[in-house]
């Protein structure tokens, strides 16, 4: 080591300074965390909309908005878990499309509606299991697998129903899917969506399986060593994703009362955008269900408000894109600021270094930084 | 160390609380919406008093054909006396993408919604809700299921559109050989109807007995996709003599491909195109003749039909008549269909007379 260290001493992260807390705790964590920030952003925007946008503050808004976001909200839940493990599922929208096509054909063939729904849901489970098999058992990269199945399932949907559309679903059923809970404006199907959200929320945050997913996202090897069944966990995640995508497909079909092959096309990107905006790291290991729900609702609310204000869809996709980039960049910026503050604190708390030379005595082994 | 682990435990506990609190807050959106419900409704009534509003929802925005239709629509709406004219719509012509726009219009209390449906049924429930809220629905260009709208403004009789295209292709390929159709989306109501009539005509008319329809492909009204589909067609069917593209995007993309390939002048192309877009291809010999109507008239009549519905002059039943400004009187036909006019054939002799 040279004796010419005149610049800042480097960080020694192995020691904790007494004056500096390690991360936020207690109320600060609750109120300043990533999830909370998303929820503040959502509430702030809703408040802004109620004050500034004519006709926004009405139960009609709640109904239309939620009906619009339900497919994204549903699929975002399993997607959160999958992205936390460091994988991805791009085939979700195609599974929803395939389910929709299948529903149309089976219903047109005269099957009982209960049977139609059951078979469609099973098709989603099977599609998810196929993804899961290729990713977890065969060990192929999920990006490649699901890009493949994205095309495959959409293709199958076209094979199943062709260029037809089936629209004559039972009116009671389609009416149910757009019905509201009393005068509140909340769609009745939200009850089901809340149950699915609770299921995935509890699964991720309160079970050993869910906690294991974070470990898996950080390091697959480490997760294996601490006894997490990596392949099994991934397989079931894809099955879950397939099943929920099928639910979204069923909802889509009955809400729009139209079964066709191009239903929900392009939805996977909306879902992934919302999940990332909700604070899930694309590299895995980070994220939460409440944050994602807030992310989905934020994008949905902004879209709805802009539409209500008759702002062109071109602006709309620009806004969504910008938000997404901001949400990815912002944490890095905060990180940089925190590091800078940390360095400054470190510098202050260390014994004053003489202006030149002779630092070896106070900081042995410190590497030179240029 | 113990101090630190204590803190970490506390942090985890707090996190659990945060999860629950956050989930509760996420749904607070719903609650806030309910609490302030009454304010929104009071403003809606004002629109109905004098200043009438009309909103056009095309199949998709940024489509050259649609822009011409909407141009005519805006003129018509202004002359008919609407105070506010809006155009909203999706960027992609997909089945359900129009629904949220209809919902927004319902909420805005718009008096007349003029729509070109991407799917006849997917927009149905939303339109029904708009009607329940007092809006009049005029379908134009591409019809919805008749039970969801008041009138449908059709540029031409669907069968005429199909027949003029089969006639043009037959003349151009000399009455025999393989032909293909390059359409818009696989579910487009109007295109599918024309294709159905074309198929029937090819099968039943003895003049066309030597013409064989070998393929139907879909360019999704997307320029690149249509271009690639055209390319694919010519590779897959080396004996192809002609292509019918009953969509303005498809015919322009196909013409562009043909004009730069060896097939120029050998494979015939006809269909429905915009004169301004097709002019260079007609002049350079890629395209001999194609057909279309004046799309601006479609929007124009739709706007007047909307006004007549709001004023109560017509209800959409057969035999109702209304005056469509400069276009004169129109009669509502069977199933609430209003016909605007016959299609025009464009070739190198007359194309310079049109500017749209």
XYZ file of C-alpha atoms in Angstrom:
726
model
C 0.000 0.000 0.000
C 1.263 3.380 -0.831
C 1.474 6.207 1.563
C 0.064 8.746 -0.830
C -3.594 8.466 0.054
C -4.810 11.995 0.018
C -8.334 11.553 -1.259
C -11.383 10.163 0.457
C -10.916 6.919 2.278
C -12.910 4.128 0.660
C -15.933 2.603 2.299
C -15.451 -0.176 4.714
C -18.873 -1.770 4.649
C -17.968 -4.536 7.047
C -18.251 -2.159 9.976
C -21.375 -0.370 10.973
C -21.203 3.132 12.231
C -23.097 3.561 15.435
C -24.658 6.782 14.250
C -26.177 5.250 11.137
C -29.214 2.984 11.245
C -29.181 0.016 8.912
C -32.169 0.627 6.707
C -35.494 1.963 7.850
C -37.408 0.389 10.641
C -40.782 0.715 12.260
C -43.041 3.525 11.175
C -40.465 5.020 8.820
C -40.322 1.799 6.885
C -44.078 1.576 6.759
C -44.507 5.140 5.592
C -41.498 5.609 3.314
C -41.117 2.199 1.662
C -41.429 1.580 -2.048
C -44.993 0.232 -1.679
C -46.066 3.230 0.324
C -44.667 5.623 -2.285
C -46.708 3.863 -4.993
C -49.816 4.118 -2.860
C -49.182 7.814 -2.192
C -48.762 8.374 -5.905
C -52.046 6.578 -6.550
C -53.925 8.489 -3.868
C -52.418 11.787 -4.993
C -53.521 11.115 -8.547
C -57.028 10.062 -7.511
C -57.288 13.233 -5.431
C -56.025 15.325 -8.325
C -58.531 13.647 -10.645
C -61.420 14.312 -8.283
C -60.556 17.995 -8.048
C -59.309 18.776 -11.535
C -61.060 16.408 -13.948
C -64.747 17.005 -14.575
C -66.983 13.993 -13.915
C -64.084 11.932 -12.533
C -65.464 11.830 -8.997
C -68.388 9.477 -9.505
C -69.268 5.849 -8.823
C -69.392 5.367 -12.587
C -65.631 5.956 -12.647
C -65.049 3.237 -10.078
C -67.099 0.744 -12.073
C -65.650 1.442 -15.514
C -62.114 1.787 -14.212
C -62.144 -1.461 -12.282
C -63.811 -3.346 -15.146
C -60.978 -2.107 -17.365
C -58.123 -3.047 -15.035
C -59.381 -6.426 -13.785
C -57.584 -8.543 -16.428
C -54.301 -6.706 -15.799
C -54.793 -6.843 -12.042
C -55.465 -10.591 -12.109
C -52.505 -11.553 -14.272
C -50.184 -9.132 -12.452
C -50.530 -11.200 -9.254
C -48.860 -14.444 -10.391
C -46.566 -12.361 -12.624
C -45.248 -10.627 -9.492
C -44.260 -13.956 -7.986
C -42.657 -15.134 -11.206
C -40.620 -11.957 -11.695
C -39.535 -12.051 -8.029
C -37.980 -15.459 -8.699
C -36.073 -13.869 -11.575
C -38.146 -15.501 -14.315
C -40.786 -14.095 -16.668
C -43.970 -15.300 -18.352
C -44.743 -13.617 -21.669
C -47.402 -16.119 -22.708
C -50.118 -14.912 -20.302
C -52.121 -12.900 -22.828
C -51.970 -15.739 -25.331
C -53.256 -18.169 -22.700
C -56.147 -15.761 -22.060
C -56.780 -15.606 -25.816
C -56.674 -19.393 -26.134
C -59.103 -19.750 -23.234
C -61.431 -17.261 -24.869
C -61.297 -19.065 -28.214
C -61.915 -22.408 -26.528
C -64.892 -21.024 -24.623
C -66.392 -19.757 -27.845
C -66.036 -23.044 -29.687
C -67.280 -25.210 -26.833
C -70.258 -22.956 -26.195
C -71.110 -22.873 -29.890
C -70.902 -26.672 -29.885
C -73.737 -26.674 -27.366
C -71.990 -27.667 -24.159
C -73.375 -26.643 -20.780
C -71.854 -23.328 -19.640
C -70.484 -24.886 -16.431
C -68.625 -27.521 -18.439
C -67.357 -24.857 -20.837
C -65.915 -22.809 -17.973
C -64.335 -25.861 -16.344
C -62.677 -27.047 -19.567
C -61.433 -23.549 -20.348
C -59.903 -23.212 -16.909
C -58.264 -26.632 -17.267
C -56.817 -25.541 -20.589
C -55.183 -22.615 -18.800
C -53.794 -24.950 -16.140
C -52.429 -27.239 -18.846
C -50.876 -24.340 -20.749
C -49.234 -23.128 -17.536
C -48.007 -26.623 -16.736
C -46.471 -26.846 -20.212
C -44.551 -23.607 -19.592
C -43.614 -24.831 -16.128
C -42.365 -28.155 -17.450
C -40.096 -26.503 -20.007
C -38.747 -23.931 -17.560
C -38.508 -25.889 -14.321
C -37.992 -29.491 -15.394
C -36.164 -29.148 -18.705
C -34.422 -26.044 -17.388
C -34.803 -23.794 -20.419
C -34.662 -20.021 -20.003
C -38.142 -18.671 -19.288
C -37.769 -15.747 -21.693
C -37.169 -18.089 -24.638
C -39.833 -20.590 -23.573
C -42.571 -18.047 -23.072
C -41.783 -16.101 -26.233
C -42.302 -19.434 -27.952
C -45.539 -20.227 -26.165
C -46.714 -16.636 -26.693
C -46.833 -17.425 -30.390
C -47.850 -21.060 -29.926
C -50.914 -20.426 -27.753
C -52.077 -17.507 -29.894
C -51.668 -19.742 -32.923
C -53.677 -22.490 -31.258
C -56.396 -19.950 -30.503
C -56.580 -19.160 -34.217
C -56.697 -22.857 -35.050
C -59.481 -23.422 -32.529
C -61.822 -20.612 -33.521
C -60.379 -19.260 -36.770
C -61.674 -15.864 -37.817
C -65.053 -16.405 -36.191
C -66.417 -14.694 -33.140
C -68.889 -16.284 -30.766
C -71.098 -13.769 -28.996
C -74.273 -15.516 -27.859
C -73.256 -16.323 -24.304
C -76.084 -16.502 -21.740
C -77.197 -12.905 -21.144
C -77.586 -13.461 -17.390
C -73.949 -14.472 -17.195
C -72.571 -11.592 -19.283
C -74.795 -9.190 -17.350
C -73.392 -10.589 -14.112
C -69.858 -9.860 -15.271
C -70.615 -6.179 -15.769
C -72.973 -5.860 -12.789
C -72.147 -3.622 -9.846
C -72.475 -4.160 -6.117
C -75.529 -2.068 -5.295
C -74.996 1.643 -5.867
C -71.300 1.613 -5.027
C -70.162 1.196 -8.596
C -67.850 -1.652 -7.627
C -68.153 -4.544 -10.081
C -69.425 -7.768 -8.514
C -66.497 -9.733 -9.947
C -64.144 -7.645 -7.787
C -65.056 -10.012 -4.933
C -63.370 -12.824 -6.824
C -60.426 -10.624 -7.753
C -59.917 -9.615 -4.106
C -59.901 -13.297 -3.117
C -57.269 -14.098 -5.757
C -55.230 -11.073 -4.618
C -55.446 -12.193 -0.985
C -54.379 -15.701 -1.977
C -51.257 -14.493 -3.785
C -50.549 -11.815 -1.152
C -50.632 -14.320 1.690
C -48.725 -16.889 -0.366
C -45.904 -14.467 -1.121
C -45.613 -12.591 2.158
C -46.694 -14.992 4.887
C -45.654 -18.505 3.847
C -42.235 -20.188 3.763
C -42.887 -20.943 0.085
C -43.339 -17.250 -0.678
C -40.318 -16.154 1.341
C -38.305 -18.792 -0.494
C -39.178 -17.121 -3.809
C -37.211 -14.025 -2.782
C -34.205 -16.188 -1.963
C -34.615 -17.882 -5.317
C -34.612 -14.521 -7.034
C -31.370 -13.501 -5.386
C -29.476 -16.687 -5.972
C -30.740 -19.974 -7.300
C -27.739 -21.892 -5.944
C -28.043 -20.435 -2.457
C -31.779 -21.157 -2.480
C -31.076 -24.781 -3.419
C -28.573 -25.096 -0.585
C -30.967 -23.804 2.049
C -33.468 -26.454 1.011
C -35.841 -24.635 -1.328
C -37.191 -26.958 -4.020
C -36.376 -24.665 -6.915
C -37.826 -26.700 -9.776
C -41.020 -27.496 -7.926
C -41.550 -23.864 -6.885
C -41.094 -22.606 -10.445
C -43.342 -25.276 -11.907
C -46.221 -24.372 -9.622
C -45.736 -20.672 -10.280
C -46.244 -21.236 -13.997
C -49.284 -23.411 -13.327
C -50.653 -20.591 -11.182
C -49.917 -18.069 -13.883
C -51.652 -20.216 -16.510
C -54.724 -20.685 -14.315
C -55.082 -17.004 -13.509
C -54.552 -16.106 -17.185
C -57.394 -18.491 -18.001
C -59.567 -16.717 -15.425
C -58.683 -13.409 -17.074
C -59.565 -14.911 -20.454
C -62.937 -16.092 -19.167
C -63.584 -12.676 -17.658
C -62.556 -10.951 -20.903
C -64.856 -13.152 -22.978
C -67.885 -12.651 -20.782
C -67.294 -8.985 -20.075
C -67.105 -8.137 -23.770
C -69.453 -11.035 -24.585
C -67.267 -11.911 -27.518
C -65.017 -14.946 -27.851
C -62.360 -14.510 -30.487
C -58.754 -15.336 -31.126
C -57.307 -11.856 -30.743
C -58.777 -11.209 -27.311
C -56.321 -9.753 -24.790
C -53.550 -9.514 -27.368
C -50.637 -7.401 -26.169
C -51.829 -7.562 -22.587
C -48.600 -9.195 -21.366
C -46.663 -5.971 -21.840
C -49.245 -3.910 -19.951
C -49.060 -6.414 -17.119
C -45.267 -6.457 -16.952
C -45.144 -2.657 -17.119
C -47.573 -2.405 -14.209
C -45.663 -4.996 -12.193
C -42.362 -3.178 -12.668
C -43.988 0.163 -11.888
C -45.274 -1.472 -8.707
C -41.712 -1.880 -7.501
C -40.844 -5.424 -8.535
C -37.238 -5.751 -9.676
C -36.874 -7.315 -13.113
C -33.693 -8.980 -11.811
C -35.680 -10.801 -9.157
C -35.606 -10.819 -5.383
C -37.583 -7.634 -4.783
C -41.227 -6.627 -4.838
C -44.554 -6.955 -3.086
C -48.204 -7.581 -3.899
C -49.557 -4.308 -2.403
C -47.036 -2.316 -4.441
C -48.056 -4.118 -7.615
C -51.769 -3.586 -6.956
C -51.062 0.116 -6.487
C -49.008 0.107 -9.703
C -51.801 -1.513 -11.713
C -54.409 0.865 -10.301
C -52.162 3.886 -10.919
C -51.668 3.057 -14.596
C -55.369 2.215 -14.910
C -56.471 5.443 -13.251
C -54.153 7.614 -15.339
C -55.371 5.948 -18.526
C -58.963 6.362 -17.477
C -58.518 10.008 -16.506
C -56.768 10.840 -19.766
C -59.503 9.099 -21.719
C -62.161 10.962 -19.800
C -60.312 14.149 -20.698
C -60.304 12.878 -24.315
C -56.546 12.928 -24.480
C -55.311 10.902 -27.420
C -54.087 7.366 -26.909
C -50.746 8.432 -28.332
C -50.182 10.617 -25.270
C -51.412 7.782 -23.131
C -48.743 5.310 -24.184
C -46.093 8.016 -23.870
C -47.209 8.687 -20.297
C -47.156 4.987 -19.436
C -43.700 4.562 -20.940
C -42.308 7.587 -19.132
C -43.763 6.429 -15.824
C -42.180 3.054 -16.265
C -38.750 4.494 -16.981
C -39.098 6.923 -14.079
C -40.016 4.078 -11.763
C -36.920 2.147 -12.797
C -34.576 5.137 -12.716
C -35.841 6.727 -9.499
C -34.583 3.978 -7.147
C -31.107 4.190 -8.706
C -31.091 7.945 -8.192
C -32.145 7.562 -4.553
C -29.523 4.889 -4.137
C -26.848 7.258 -5.454
C -27.979 10.038 -3.120
C -27.950 7.653 -0.175
C -24.455 6.486 -1.011
C -23.284 10.047 -1.249
C -24.782 10.879 2.142
C -23.272 7.745 3.598
C -19.840 8.676 2.277
C -20.138 12.138 3.709
C -21.148 10.806 7.104
C -18.334 8.310 6.963
C -15.871 11.052 6.197
C -17.094 13.213 9.057
C -17.067 10.461 11.621
C -13.576 9.232 10.782
C -10.689 10.920 12.591
C -9.532 13.960 10.647
C -6.938 12.942 8.143
C -3.913 15.188 7.854
C -3.809 17.131 4.642
C -1.134 14.942 3.169
C 0.575 11.611 3.668
C 0.676 9.495 6.893
C -2.737 7.855 6.650
C -1.440 4.365 7.170
C -1.591 4.707 10.892
C -5.283 5.560 11.038
C -6.623 3.451 8.215
C -4.477 0.440 7.594
C -5.214 -1.559 4.536
C -7.481 1.011 2.996
C -7.262 0.777 -0.738
C -6.372 3.747 -2.765
C -9.211 5.322 -4.675
C -8.674 7.348 -7.717
C -25.079 -7.652 17.262
C -28.040 -8.434 19.405
C -29.121 -4.879 19.008
C -29.088 -5.260 15.234
C -30.993 -8.525 15.124
C -33.614 -7.035 17.374
C -34.090 -4.242 14.971
C -34.302 -6.609 12.058
C -37.057 -8.550 13.767
C -38.946 -5.401 14.433
C -38.532 -4.472 10.771
C -40.125 -7.716 9.671
C -43.050 -7.213 11.966
C -43.528 -3.749 10.603
C -43.407 -5.123 7.113
C -46.320 -7.414 7.821
C -48.307 -4.491 9.085
C -47.305 -2.555 5.998
C -48.560 -5.299 3.734
C -51.981 -5.233 5.314
C -52.138 -1.471 5.550
C -51.044 -1.098 1.965
C -53.605 -3.590 0.697
C -56.294 -1.713 2.557
C -55.143 1.591 1.101
C -55.065 0.213 -2.410
C -58.754 -0.445 -2.217
C -59.403 2.932 -0.656
C -59.558 4.211 -4.210
C -62.858 2.447 -4.469
C -64.112 4.007 -1.283
C -63.139 7.535 -2.293
C -64.979 7.052 -5.530
C -68.168 6.122 -3.737
C -68.025 8.848 -1.171
C -68.119 11.658 -3.675
C -70.559 10.089 -6.073
C -73.152 12.819 -6.172
C -70.982 15.593 -7.612
C -70.431 13.961 -10.982
C -74.067 13.503 -11.911
C -75.140 17.101 -11.454
C -72.910 18.385 -14.261
C -74.213 15.900 -16.804
C -77.622 17.493 -17.146
C -76.227 20.728 -18.529
C -75.090 19.189 -21.800
C -78.599 18.180 -22.836
C -80.042 21.688 -22.631
C -78.737 23.371 -25.745
C -75.161 22.626 -26.686
C -75.278 19.191 -28.213
C -72.167 17.054 -28.316
C -71.157 14.366 -30.796
C -68.221 11.974 -30.577
C -66.774 9.855 -33.355
C -65.127 6.567 -32.398
C -63.374 5.153 -35.477
C -61.931 1.650 -35.669
C -58.515 3.089 -34.992
C -56.772 6.444 -35.139
C -54.073 7.457 -37.611
C -55.615 5.553 -40.504
C -55.681 7.649 -43.718
C -59.139 6.414 -44.717
C -60.523 7.098 -41.267
C -59.065 10.599 -41.350
C -61.042 11.381 -44.505
C -64.246 9.954 -43.010
C -63.718 11.961 -39.851
C -62.980 15.112 -41.837
C -66.412 14.802 -43.441
C -67.897 13.951 -40.060
C -66.544 17.113 -38.468
C -67.862 19.266 -41.318
C -71.246 17.590 -41.060
C -71.384 17.956 -37.281
C -70.573 21.657 -37.508
C -73.196 22.313 -40.177
C -75.780 20.209 -38.384
C -75.356 22.387 -35.313
C -73.401 20.352 -32.784
C -71.581 22.576 -30.308
C -68.866 20.077 -29.561
C -67.299 17.487 -31.851
C -64.782 15.004 -30.513
C -62.802 12.165 -32.019
C -61.486 9.476 -29.711
C -60.372 5.953 -30.432
C -57.823 3.222 -29.972
C -54.474 2.978 -31.738
C -55.042 -0.676 -32.563
C -58.126 -1.998 -34.290
C -58.702 -4.774 -31.755
C -62.076 -6.119 -30.690
C -62.485 -4.768 -27.215
C -60.272 -1.682 -27.343
C -63.211 0.601 -28.116
C -65.186 -0.271 -25.011
C -63.350 1.988 -22.585
C -63.780 4.899 -25.000
C -67.517 4.296 -25.152
C -67.582 4.167 -21.353
C -65.765 7.489 -21.117
C -68.317 9.038 -23.501
C -71.186 7.640 -21.471
C -69.691 9.281 -18.446
C -69.164 12.525 -20.341
C -72.868 12.587 -21.172
C -72.277 12.797 -24.926
C -75.523 13.100 -26.921
C -74.496 11.207 -30.044
C -71.879 8.478 -30.369
C -70.873 7.635 -33.927
C -68.946 4.377 -34.044
C -67.275 2.095 -36.556
C -67.255 -1.189 -34.657
C -64.212 -3.424 -34.602
C -66.444 -6.225 -33.378
C -70.232 -6.194 -33.721
C -70.847 -7.681 -30.275
C -67.891 -6.701 -28.074
C -69.034 -3.070 -28.038
C -72.664 -4.062 -27.397
C -72.995 -3.915 -23.596
C -71.093 -0.631 -23.449
C -73.303 0.903 -26.148
C -76.374 -0.348 -24.315
C -75.180 1.431 -21.203
C -74.624 4.607 -23.212
C -78.152 4.388 -24.614
C -79.584 3.839 -21.147
C -77.843 7.065 -20.186
C -79.627 8.830 -23.055
C -77.101 8.775 -25.894
C -78.085 8.099 -29.522
C -75.906 5.585 -31.327
C -75.035 5.909 -35.003
C -72.928 3.126 -36.467
C -70.967 3.942 -39.602
C -68.508 2.170 -41.869
C -68.628 -1.109 -39.907
C -71.885 -2.109 -38.248
C -72.546 -3.245 -34.700
C -75.161 -5.817 -33.876
C -78.376 -3.964 -34.937
C -79.912 -4.198 -31.470
C -77.188 -1.952 -30.038
C -77.538 1.058 -32.365
C -80.201 3.368 -33.739
C -79.092 3.598 -37.369
C -76.238 2.305 -39.499
C -74.797 4.592 -42.155
C -73.504 2.403 -44.952
C -71.576 4.055 -47.728
C -72.836 1.599 -50.291
C -74.786 -1.596 -50.565
C -72.364 -4.284 -49.388
C -73.070 -6.468 -52.372
C -72.249 -3.660 -54.837
C -68.851 -3.233 -53.224
C -68.118 -6.918 -53.585
C -69.373 -7.105 -57.169
C -67.387 -4.132 -58.427
C -64.201 -5.702 -57.066
C -64.802 -9.114 -58.626
C -65.694 -7.394 -61.894
C -62.489 -5.330 -61.856
C -60.238 -8.304 -61.105
C -61.930 -10.435 -63.743
C -61.392 -7.739 -66.380
C -57.780 -7.294 -65.370
C -56.751 -10.968 -65.385
C -58.789 -11.808 -68.475
C -61.412 -13.904 -66.740
C -59.256 -16.798 -65.580
C -56.508 -17.755 -63.169
C -55.745 -17.847 -59.471
C -56.587 -14.919 -57.250
C -56.165 -14.151 -53.553
C -57.716 -11.744 -51.068
C -55.682 -9.617 -48.689
C -58.086 -8.283 -46.065
C -57.879 -6.254 -42.845
C -58.398 -8.099 -39.546
C -59.866 -11.578 -39.543
C -62.916 -10.325 -37.662
C -63.653 -7.066 -39.509
C -67.408 -6.953 -40.053
C -67.469 -5.065 -43.342
C -64.540 -6.841 -44.993
C -65.921 -10.252 -44.112
C -69.298 -9.357 -45.537
C -67.755 -8.248 -48.833
C -65.560 -11.330 -48.980
C -68.625 -13.511 -48.432
C -70.408 -11.827 -51.366
C -67.260 -12.127 -53.506
C -67.018 -15.840 -52.789
C -70.683 -16.323 -53.622
C -70.331 -14.356 -56.831
C -67.212 -16.247 -57.923
C -68.967 -19.530 -57.276
C -72.298 -18.687 -58.924
C -71.528 -16.383 -61.850
C -70.614 -18.402 -64.982
C -68.381 -15.528 -66.210
C -66.055 -16.221 -63.301
C -65.959 -20.024 -63.565
C -62.263 -20.039 -64.503
C -61.263 -17.818 -61.613
C -60.057 -19.659 -58.539
C -59.775 -18.045 -55.129
C -56.727 -19.735 -53.606
C -56.086 -17.804 -50.411
C -57.417 -15.266 -47.938
C -54.814 -13.542 -45.799
C -55.074 -10.808 -43.190
C -52.802 -7.778 -42.958
C -54.617 -6.437 -39.869
C -54.772 -2.981 -41.453
C -51.131 -2.665 -40.506
C -48.862 -1.430 -43.269
C -45.879 -3.663 -42.506
C -47.963 -6.768 -41.890
C -49.938 -6.216 -45.097
C -46.696 -5.722 -47.032
C -45.306 -8.987 -45.679
C -48.552 -10.851 -46.347
C -48.463 -9.658 -49.968
C -44.882 -10.830 -50.262
C -45.831 -14.193 -48.752
C -48.772 -14.626 -51.121
C -46.633 -14.232 -54.210
C -44.070 -16.672 -52.884
C -46.639 -19.262 -51.886
C -48.669 -19.055 -55.101
C -46.347 -18.666 -58.083
C -49.301 -18.832 -60.498
C -51.176 -16.025 -58.801
C -52.777 -13.709 -61.346
C -54.470 -11.172 -59.155
C -54.998 -9.850 -55.640
C -58.106 -8.183 -54.264
C -57.498 -6.039 -51.203
C -60.776 -4.641 -49.892
C -58.998 -2.314 -47.465
C -57.140 0.928 -48.086
C -54.137 -0.012 -45.962
C -53.812 -3.424 -47.591
C -54.067 -2.221 -51.183
C -51.493 0.530 -50.652
C -49.011 -1.844 -49.013
C -49.517 -4.493 -51.698
C -49.128 -1.910 -54.451
C -45.888 -0.740 -52.878
C -44.556 -4.281 -52.829
C -45.636 -5.031 -56.393
C -44.220 -1.777 -57.788
C -40.730 -2.654 -56.561
C -40.838 -6.333 -57.542
C -40.712 -8.370 -60.753
C -44.432 -8.959 -60.438
C -45.224 -5.371 -61.398
C -47.707 -5.380 -64.257
C -47.907 -9.202 -64.210
C -49.900 -9.701 -61.031
C -52.998 -7.534 -61.055
C -54.153 -5.666 -57.993
C -57.517 -4.142 -57.260
C -59.698 -3.441 -54.277
C -60.650 -0.416 -52.229
C -58.091 2.376 -52.095
C -57.689 6.073 -51.522
C -56.966 8.003 -54.754
C -54.242 10.107 -53.124
C -52.397 7.035 -51.886
C -52.883 5.029 -55.058
C -52.112 7.780 -57.572
C -48.401 6.919 -58.059
C -49.202 3.217 -58.518
C -51.900 3.929 -61.093
C -49.537 6.241 -62.968
C -46.641 3.745 -62.974
C -48.847 0.897 -64.168
C -48.841 -1.277 -61.023
C -52.589 -0.833 -60.626
C -55.048 -0.507 -63.488
C -58.229 0.338 -61.636
C -59.655 0.214 -58.130
C -62.838 1.312 -56.420
C -64.026 3.373 -53.496
C -66.681 5.841 -52.482
C -66.108 9.318 -51.159
C -65.435 8.528 -47.495
C -66.032 12.116 -46.390
C -69.721 11.745 -47.308
C -69.989 8.846 -44.898
C -68.988 10.942 -41.907
C -71.090 13.836 -43.162
C -74.306 11.820 -43.366
C -73.539 10.129 -40.034
C -73.360 13.512 -38.307
C -76.716 14.592 -39.776
C -78.293 11.264 -38.838
C -77.099 11.819 -35.272
C -78.693 15.275 -35.228
C -81.974 13.936 -36.609
C -82.025 11.255 -33.888
C -81.401 13.741 -31.080
C -84.053 16.112 -32.432
C -86.487 13.214 -32.610
C -86.997 13.651 -36.385
C -86.168 9.980 -36.900
C -86.141 6.957 -34.625
C -84.305 4.568 -36.892
C -87.330 2.677 -38.165
C -87.764 1.840 -41.824
C -89.153 4.704 -43.905
C -87.923 7.600 -41.728
C -86.402 10.435 -43.750
C -84.006 13.219 -42.830
C -82.085 15.912 -44.673
C -78.316 15.479 -44.707
C -77.222 19.035 -45.495
C -75.795 19.401 -49.006
C -76.281 15.696 -49.648
C -80.047 16.048 -49.716
C -82.666 13.739 -48.294
C -81.850 10.239 -47.057
C -84.244 7.451 -46.187
C -83.764 4.900 -43.452
C -84.048 1.458 -44.974
C -84.594 -2.008 -43.555
C -82.838 -2.738 -40.226
C -82.108 0.974 -39.768
C -79.604 1.121 -42.617
C -78.986 4.397 -44.448
C -77.208 4.159 -47.806
C -75.001 7.049 -48.914
C -74.137 6.327 -52.523
C -72.683 3.953 -55.145
C -68.959 3.145 -55.328
C -66.759 4.882 -57.901
C -64.097 3.212 -60.034
C -60.787 5.052 -60.263
C -58.324 4.596 -63.121
C -55.670 6.713 -64.777
C -58.270 8.718 -66.684
C -60.211 10.051 -63.722
C -57.968 9.708 -60.658
C -56.707 13.293 -60.854
C -60.214 14.590 -60.344
C -60.303 13.331 -56.749
C -58.453 14.631 -53.749
C -58.846 12.439 -50.665
